[in-house]
Structures are given as C-alpha cells and as structure tokens.
PDB file of C-alpha atoms in Angstrom:
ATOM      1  CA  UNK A  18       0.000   0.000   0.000  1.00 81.00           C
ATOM      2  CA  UNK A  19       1.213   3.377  -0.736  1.00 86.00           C
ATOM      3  CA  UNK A  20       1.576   5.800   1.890  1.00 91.00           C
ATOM      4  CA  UNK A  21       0.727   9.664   0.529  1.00 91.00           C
ATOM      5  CA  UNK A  22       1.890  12.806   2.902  1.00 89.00           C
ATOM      6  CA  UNK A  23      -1.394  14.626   2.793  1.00 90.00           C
ATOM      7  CA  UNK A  24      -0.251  18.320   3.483  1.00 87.00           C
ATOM      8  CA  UNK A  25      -2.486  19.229   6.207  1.00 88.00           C
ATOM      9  CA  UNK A  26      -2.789  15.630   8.002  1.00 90.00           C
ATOM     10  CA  UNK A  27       0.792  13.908   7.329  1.00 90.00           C
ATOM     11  CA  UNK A  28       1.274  10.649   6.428  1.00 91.00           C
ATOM     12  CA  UNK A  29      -1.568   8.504   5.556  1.00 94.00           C
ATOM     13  CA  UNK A  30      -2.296   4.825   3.611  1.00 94.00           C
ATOM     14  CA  UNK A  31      -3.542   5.670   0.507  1.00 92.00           C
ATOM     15  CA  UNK A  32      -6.768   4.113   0.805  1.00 95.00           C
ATOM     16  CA  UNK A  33      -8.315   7.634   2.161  1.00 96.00           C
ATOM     17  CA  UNK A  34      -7.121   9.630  -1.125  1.00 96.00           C
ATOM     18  CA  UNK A  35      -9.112   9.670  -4.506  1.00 96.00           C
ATOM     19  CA  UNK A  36      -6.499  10.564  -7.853  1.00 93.00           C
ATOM     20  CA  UNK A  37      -7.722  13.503  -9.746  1.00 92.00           C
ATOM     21  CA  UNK A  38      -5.447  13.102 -12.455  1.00 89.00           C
ATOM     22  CA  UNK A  39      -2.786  14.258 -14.148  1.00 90.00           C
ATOM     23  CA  UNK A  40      -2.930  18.693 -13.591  1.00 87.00           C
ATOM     24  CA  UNK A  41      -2.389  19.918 -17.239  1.00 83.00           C
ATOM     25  CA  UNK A  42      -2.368  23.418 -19.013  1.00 80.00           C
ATOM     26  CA  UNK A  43      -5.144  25.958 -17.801  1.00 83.00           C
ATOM     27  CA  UNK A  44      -9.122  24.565 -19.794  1.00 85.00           C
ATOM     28  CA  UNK A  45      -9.175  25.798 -23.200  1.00 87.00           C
ATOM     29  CA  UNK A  46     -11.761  29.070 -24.047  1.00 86.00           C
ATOM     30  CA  UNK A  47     -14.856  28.581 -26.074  1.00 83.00           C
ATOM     31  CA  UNK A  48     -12.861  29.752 -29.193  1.00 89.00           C
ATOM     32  CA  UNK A  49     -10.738  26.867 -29.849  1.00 90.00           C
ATOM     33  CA  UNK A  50     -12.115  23.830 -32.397  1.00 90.00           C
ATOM     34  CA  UNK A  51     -14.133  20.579 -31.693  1.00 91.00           C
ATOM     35  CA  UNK A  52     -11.051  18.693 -32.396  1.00 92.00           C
ATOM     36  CA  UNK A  53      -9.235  20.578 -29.559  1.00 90.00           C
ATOM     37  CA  UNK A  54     -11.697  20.738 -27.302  1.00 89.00           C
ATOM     38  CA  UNK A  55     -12.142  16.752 -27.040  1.00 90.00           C
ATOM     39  CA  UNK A  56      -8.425  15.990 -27.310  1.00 89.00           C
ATOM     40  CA  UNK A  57      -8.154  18.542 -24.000  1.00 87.00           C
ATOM     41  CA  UNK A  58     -11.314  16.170 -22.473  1.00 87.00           C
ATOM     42  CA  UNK A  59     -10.148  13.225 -23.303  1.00 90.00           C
ATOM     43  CA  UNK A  60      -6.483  12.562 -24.147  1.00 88.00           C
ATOM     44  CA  UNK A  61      -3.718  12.172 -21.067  1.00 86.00           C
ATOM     45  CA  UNK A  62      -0.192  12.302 -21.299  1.00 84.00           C
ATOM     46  CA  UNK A  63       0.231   9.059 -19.134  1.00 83.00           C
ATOM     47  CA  UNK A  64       3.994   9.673 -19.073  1.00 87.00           C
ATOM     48  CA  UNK A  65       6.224   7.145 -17.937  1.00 92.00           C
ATOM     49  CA  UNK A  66       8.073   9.171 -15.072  1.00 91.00           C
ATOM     50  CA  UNK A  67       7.542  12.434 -12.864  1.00 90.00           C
ATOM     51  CA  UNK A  68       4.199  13.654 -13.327  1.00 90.00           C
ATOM     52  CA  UNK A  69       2.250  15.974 -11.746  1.00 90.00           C
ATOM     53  CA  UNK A  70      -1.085  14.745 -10.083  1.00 91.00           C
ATOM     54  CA  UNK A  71      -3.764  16.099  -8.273  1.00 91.00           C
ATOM     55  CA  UNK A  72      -4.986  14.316  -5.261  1.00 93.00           C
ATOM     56  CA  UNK A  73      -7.829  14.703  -2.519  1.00 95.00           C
ATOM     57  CA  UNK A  74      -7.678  13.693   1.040  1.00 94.00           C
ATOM     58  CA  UNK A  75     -11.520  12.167   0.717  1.00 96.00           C
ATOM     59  CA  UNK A  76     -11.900  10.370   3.988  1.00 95.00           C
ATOM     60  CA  UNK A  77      -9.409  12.592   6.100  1.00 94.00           C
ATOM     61  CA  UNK A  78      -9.641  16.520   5.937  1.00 92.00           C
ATOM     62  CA  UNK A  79     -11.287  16.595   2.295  1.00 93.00           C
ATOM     63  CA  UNK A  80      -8.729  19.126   1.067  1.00 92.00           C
ATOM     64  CA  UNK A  81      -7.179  19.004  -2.887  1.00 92.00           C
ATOM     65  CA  UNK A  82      -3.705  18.883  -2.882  1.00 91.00           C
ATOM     66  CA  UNK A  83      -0.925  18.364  -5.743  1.00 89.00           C
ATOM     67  CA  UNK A  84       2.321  16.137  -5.938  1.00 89.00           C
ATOM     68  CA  UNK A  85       4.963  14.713  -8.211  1.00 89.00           C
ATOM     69  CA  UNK A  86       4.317  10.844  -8.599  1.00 91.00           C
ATOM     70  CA  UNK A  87       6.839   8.912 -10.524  1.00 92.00           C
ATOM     71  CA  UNK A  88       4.607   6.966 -12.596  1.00 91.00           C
ATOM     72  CA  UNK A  89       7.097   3.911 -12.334  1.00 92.00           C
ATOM     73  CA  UNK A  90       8.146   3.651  -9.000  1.00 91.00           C
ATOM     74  CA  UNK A  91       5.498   5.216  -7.207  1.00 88.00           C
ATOM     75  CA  UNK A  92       7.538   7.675  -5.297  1.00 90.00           C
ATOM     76  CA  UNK A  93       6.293  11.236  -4.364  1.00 87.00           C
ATOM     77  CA  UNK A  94       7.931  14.074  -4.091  1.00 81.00           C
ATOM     78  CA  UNK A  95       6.873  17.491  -2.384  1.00 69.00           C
ATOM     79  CA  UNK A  96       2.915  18.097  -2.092  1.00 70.00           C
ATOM     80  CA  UNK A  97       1.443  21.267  -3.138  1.00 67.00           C
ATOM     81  CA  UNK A  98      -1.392  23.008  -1.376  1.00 64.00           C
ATOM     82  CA  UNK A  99      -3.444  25.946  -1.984  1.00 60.00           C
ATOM     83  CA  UNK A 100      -2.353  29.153  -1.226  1.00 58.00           C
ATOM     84  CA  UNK A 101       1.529  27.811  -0.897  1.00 58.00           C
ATOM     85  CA  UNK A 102       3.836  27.907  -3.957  1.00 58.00           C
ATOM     86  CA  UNK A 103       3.978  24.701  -5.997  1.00 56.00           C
ATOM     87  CA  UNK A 104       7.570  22.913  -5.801  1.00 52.00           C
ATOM     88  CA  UNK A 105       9.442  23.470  -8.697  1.00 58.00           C
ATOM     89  CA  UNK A 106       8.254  20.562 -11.549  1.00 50.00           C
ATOM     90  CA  UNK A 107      12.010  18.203 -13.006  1.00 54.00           C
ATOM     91  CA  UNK A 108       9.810  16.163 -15.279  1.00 48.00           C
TER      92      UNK A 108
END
C-alpha cells in the first residue's frame, strides 16, 4: 500500500485519497475547435516518469492537494497546497 503525505494531516495509507489526475495546461476558451476541445477532455499524457497529479484527502480533511508521482516507482515528491507555492516541476 502506498503511503501519501497529505499536506495538512501527514502521512496517511492511501486508501483515504481519490487521484484527480494528471494537472495539465489551464481549460481551453470557447474559441478553440471541436477537435481541440475533445483531445483537452479526453487525451492524457500518461507519461512514464515524474508527473504531476492532483490528489484529494476524501476520507481525512477533504482538502485538494498536488504532488509529483513517478509513474514507475510510485515515489512522491513534495505536495502542493493551496495558497503555498507549488515545488518546482524536473519532469
């Protein structure tokens, strides 16, 4: 089981966290195409390495967070919360 540092609770099993996915560029405005539009609703990176992830202590304080998850070995590196700058991103 994977253990997650939830940034207002510490360290927790991640059973109590729900993935949010991968955080990407800001949501495209109404002008861009169809074709854009569904490959920014539906398409993922899915990198093999550091990517950046969005997470949500669900059954602890309910609070969105962000991290860096190496995609292959599962390792996470500084969380991000609101209202405190995000870690610098090596991926």
């Amino acid at each position: 089981m994977l253990r997650i540092t939830c940034p207002y609770c510490g360290i927790r099993d991640e059973d109590e966290f729900r993935f949010g996915g991968e955080v990407r560029e800001p949501r495209p405005g109404l002008e861009v195409g169809d074709t854009a539009w569904a490959d920014y609703l539906f398409n993922r990176n899915n990198i093999k390495g550091l990517q950046r992830e969005r997470w949500c202590h669900a059954d602890g304080c309910g609070q969105w967070f962000e991290l860096n998850r190496n995609t292959l070995t599962h390792e996470f590196d500084p969380v991000h919360s609101n209202g405190i700058p995000r870690p610098e991103f090596k991926g």
